[in-house]
Amino acid sequence: MKKIGLGIAILLFAVVLALCSSGMELLATGIGLVGLIFSVIGFLERG
């Protein structure tokens, strides 16, 4: 289940990058990157 959560986090980050709107792309990328980092850290700590 842990690998599935990490995979979902990576896919959601890819969707955020693909759907960045013109004015908010930096904010959306920042939020997505922070979420991805926390997901990877959480996965590594449990593993």
The first five atom37 places (N, CA, C, CB, O) and aatype in JSON, in Angstrom:
{
  "aatype": [12, 11, 11, 9, 7, 10, 7, 9, 0, 9, 10, 10, 13, 0, 19, 19, 10, 0, 10, 4, 15, 15, 7, 12, 6, 10, 10, 0, 16, 7, 9, 7, 10, 19, 7, 10, 9, 13, 15, 19, 9, 7, 13, 10, 6, 1, 7],
  "atom_mask": [
    [1, 1, 1, 1, 1],
    [1, 1, 1, 1, 1],
    [1, 1, 1, 1, 1],
    [1, 1, 1, 1, 1],
    [1, 1, 1, 0, 1],
    [1, 1, 1, 1, 1],
    [1, 1, 1, 0, 1],
    [1, 1, 1, 1, 1],
    [1, 1, 1, 1, 1],
    [1, 1, 1, 1, 1],
    [1, 1, 1, 1, 1],
    [1, 1, 1, 1, 1],
    [1, 1, 1, 1, 1],
    [1, 1, 1, 1, 1],
    [1, 1, 1, 1, 1],
    [1, 1, 1, 1, 1],
    [1, 1, 1, 1, 1],
    [1, 1, 1, 1, 1],
    [1, 1, 1, 1, 1],
    [1, 1, 1, 1, 1],
    [1, 1, 1, 1, 1],
    [1, 1, 1, 1, 1],
    [1, 1, 1, 0, 1],
    [1, 1, 1, 1, 1],
    [1, 1, 1, 1, 1],
    [1, 1, 1, 1, 1],
    [1, 1, 1, 1, 1],
    [1, 1, 1, 1, 1],
    [1, 1, 1, 1, 1],
    [1, 1, 1, 0, 1],
    [1, 1, 1, 1, 1],
    [1, 1, 1, 0, 1],
    [1, 1, 1, 1, 1],
    [1, 1, 1, 1, 1],
    [1, 1, 1, 0, 1],
    [1, 1, 1, 1, 1],
    [1, 1, 1, 1, 1],
    [1, 1, 1, 1, 1],
    [1, 1, 1, 1, 1],
    [1, 1, 1, 1, 1],
    [1, 1, 1, 1, 1],
    [1, 1, 1, 0, 1],
    [1, 1, 1, 1, 1],
    [1, 1, 1, 1, 1],
    [1, 1, 1, 1, 1],
    [1, 1, 1, 1, 1],
    [1, 1, 1, 0, 1]
  ],
  "atom_positions": [
    [[0.82, -1.21, 0.0], [0.0, 0.0, 0.0], [0.85, 1.26, 0.0], [-0.92, 0.01, 1.2], [0.44, 2.29, -0.53]],
    [[2.05, 1.18, 0.6], [2.9, 2.37, 0.66], [3.36, 2.79, -0.73], [4.11, 2.12, 1.56], [3.42, 3.98, -1.05]],
    [[3.69, 1.79, -1.56], [4.14, 2.1, -2.91], [3.01, 2.68, -3.74], [4.7, 0.86, -3.59], [3.24, 3.53, -4.6]],
    [[1.79, 2.24, -3.49], [0.63, 2.77, -4.21], [0.44, 4.25, -3.86], [-0.65, 1.97, -3.87], [0.16, 5.06, -4.75]],
    [[0.58, 4.6, -2.58], [0.45, 6.0, -2.15], [1.51, 6.88, -2.8], [0.0, 0.0, 0.0], [1.21, 8.0, -3.22]],
    [[2.73, 6.38, -2.88], [3.79, 7.15, -3.53], [3.52, 7.31, -5.02], [5.15, 6.47, -3.31], [3.76, 8.37, -5.58]],
    [[3.03, 6.25, -5.65], [2.7, 6.33, -7.07], [1.59, 7.33, -7.34], [0.0, 0.0, 0.0], [1.64, 8.08, -8.31]],
    [[0.58, 7.33, -6.48], [-0.51, 8.3, -6.63], [0.0, 9.72, -6.45], [-1.64, 8.02, -5.62], [-0.41, 10.62, -7.18]],
    [[0.9, 9.93, -5.49], [1.46, 11.27, -5.28], [2.24, 11.73, -6.5], [2.38, 11.27, -4.04], [2.15, 12.9, -6.89]],
    [[2.99, 10.84, -7.11], [3.75, 11.21, -8.31], [2.81, 11.52, -9.47], [4.74, 10.08, -8.7], [3.04, 12.47, -10.22]],
    [[1.76, 10.72, -9.62], [0.79, 10.99, -10.7], [0.06, 12.31, -10.49], [-0.23, 9.85, -10.79], [-0.15, 13.06, -11.44]],
    [[-0.32, 12.6, -9.25], [-0.99, 13.87, -8.97], [-0.06, 15.05, -9.24], [-1.49, 13.9, -7.53], [-0.51, 16.09, -9.72]],
    [[1.22, 14.9, -8.93], [2.18, 15.96, -9.22], [2.29, 16.17, -10.73], [3.56, 15.61, -8.63], [2.38, 17.31, -11.19]],
    [[2.27, 15.1, -11.5], [2.32, 15.23, -12.96], [1.08, 15.93, -13.48], [2.47, 13.84, -13.61], [1.16, 16.73, -14.41]],
    [[-0.08, 15.64, -12.89], [-1.32, 16.31, -13.3], [-1.25, 17.79, -12.98], [-2.54, 15.67, -12.62], [-1.69, 18.62, -13.78]],
    [[-0.71, 18.14, -11.81], [-0.57, 19.56, -11.44], [0.32, 20.27, -12.44], [0.01, 19.71, -10.01], [0.02, 21.38, -12.87]],
    [[1.42, 19.64, -12.83], [2.31, 20.26, -13.82], [1.61, 20.41, -15.17], [3.59, 19.43, -13.99], [1.82, 21.41, -15.86]],
    [[0.8, 19.44, -15.55], [0.13, 19.49, -16.85], [-0.99, 20.52, -16.88], [-0.42, 18.13, -17.21], [-1.28, 21.08, -17.94]],
    [[-1.63, 20.78, -15.74], [-2.8, 21.65, -15.72], [-2.52, 23.05, -15.18], [-3.88, 21.01, -14.89], [-3.45, 23.78, -14.83]],
    [[-1.26, 23.43, -15.12], [-0.93, 24.77, -14.62], [-1.59, 25.83, -15.49], [0.62, 24.98, -14.58], [-1.41, 25.85, -16.71]],
    [[-2.36, 26.71, -14.86], [-2.97, 27.79, -15.61], [-1.98, 28.94, -15.76], [-4.27, 28.28, -14.92], [-0.94, 28.95, -15.09]],
    [[-2.27, 29.88, -16.6], [-1.29, 30.89, -16.99], [-0.83, 31.78, -15.84], [-1.87, 31.75, -18.07], [0.35, 32.12, -15.77]],
    [[-1.71, 32.16, -14.93], [-1.31, 33.08, -13.88], [-0.84, 32.42, -12.61], [0.0, 0.0, 0.0], [-0.11, 33.03, -11.82]],
    [[-1.23, 31.18, -12.4], [-0.96, 30.52, -11.12], [0.02, 29.37, -11.24], [-2.25, 30.02, -10.53], [0.12, 28.55, -10.32]],
    [[0.76, 29.29, -12.34], [1.6, 28.12, -12.55], [2.72, 28.0, -11.52], [2.19, 28.17, -13.93], [3.05, 26.88, -11.12]],
    [[3.3, 29.09, -11.08], [4.37, 29.02, -10.07], [3.82, 28.54, -8.74], [5.04, 30.39, -9.91], [4.45, 27.71, -8.08]],
    [[2.66, 29.06, -8.34], [2.04, 28.64, -7.07], [1.63, 27.17, -7.12], [0.81, 29.52, -6.76], [1.89, 26.43, -6.18]],
    [[1.01, 26.75, -8.22], [0.58, 25.35, -8.34], [1.78, 24.41, -8.35], [-0.25, 25.16, -9.61], [1.74, 23.35, -7.73]],
    [[2.83, 24.79, -9.05], [4.04, 23.96, -9.08], [4.67, 23.88, -7.69], [5.04, 24.51, -10.09], [5.13, 22.81, -7.29]],
    [[4.71, 24.99, -6.97], [5.27, 24.99, -5.62], [4.49, 24.1, -4.68], [0.0, 0.0, 0.0], [5.08, 23.32, -3.92]],
    [[3.16, 24.2, -4.72], [2.32, 23.35, -3.86], [2.5, 21.87, -4.23], [0.83, 23.77, -3.98], [2.62, 21.02, -3.35]],
    [[2.51, 21.58, -5.51], [2.7, 20.2, -5.95], [4.05, 19.64, -5.56], [0.0, 0.0, 0.0], [4.16, 18.48, -5.17]],
    [[5.09, 20.47, -5.65], [6.44, 20.03, -5.29], [6.55, 19.78, -3.8], [7.47, 21.08, -5.73], [7.17, 18.8, -3.38]],
    [[5.96, 20.64, -2.99], [5.98, 20.43, -1.54], [5.24, 19.15, -1.17], [5.34, 21.64, -0.81], [5.72, 18.37, -0.34]],
    [[4.09, 18.91, -1.78], [3.35, 17.68, -1.53], [4.12, 16.45, -1.94], [0.0, 0.0, 0.0], [4.1, 15.44, -1.24]],
    [[4.8, 16.52, -3.08], [5.59, 15.39, -3.55], [6.75, 15.11, -2.61], [6.11, 15.65, -4.97], [7.04, 13.95, -2.31]],
    [[7.42, 16.16, -2.14], [8.55, 15.99, -1.22], [8.08, 15.34, 0.08], [9.22, 17.34, -0.93], [8.73, 14.41, 0.58]],
    [[6.96, 15.83, 0.64], [6.45, 15.23, 1.87], [6.05, 13.78, 1.65], [5.25, 16.01, 2.38], [6.26, 12.95, 2.54]],
    [[5.5, 13.44, 0.49], [5.13, 12.06, 0.21], [6.35, 11.15, 0.13], [4.34, 11.98, -1.09], [6.35, 10.04, 0.67]],
    [[7.39, 11.63, -0.54], [8.61, 10.83, -0.66], [9.27, 10.65, 0.71], [9.6, 11.49, -1.66], [9.72, 9.55, 1.04]],
    [[9.33, 11.72, 1.49], [9.93, 11.62, 2.84], [9.14, 10.65, 3.69], [9.97, 13.01, 3.52], [9.72, 9.81, 4.38]],
    [[7.82, 10.75, 3.66], [6.98, 9.83, 4.42], [7.16, 8.39, 3.98], [0.0, 0.0, 0.0], [7.16, 7.48, 4.81]],
    [[7.32, 8.17, 2.68], [7.52, 6.82, 2.17], [8.87, 6.28, 2.63], [7.43, 6.8, 0.63], [8.97, 5.11, 3.0]],
    [[9.91, 7.11, 2.6], [11.24, 6.65, 2.98], [11.34, 6.39, 4.48], [12.28, 7.68, 2.56], [12.04, 5.47, 4.9]],
    [[10.63, 7.18, 5.3], [10.69, 6.98, 6.74], [10.0, 5.68, 7.15], [10.05, 8.15, 7.47], [10.44, 5.02, 8.08]],
    [[8.93, 5.32, 6.46], [8.2, 4.09, 6.79], [8.91, 2.86, 6.23], [6.77, 4.16, 6.26], [8.73, 1.75, 6.74]],
    [[9.7, 3.06, 5.19], [10.31, 1.93, 4.5], [11.51, 1.37, 5.15], [0.0, 0.0, 0.0], [12.1, 0.42, 4.64]]
  ]
}
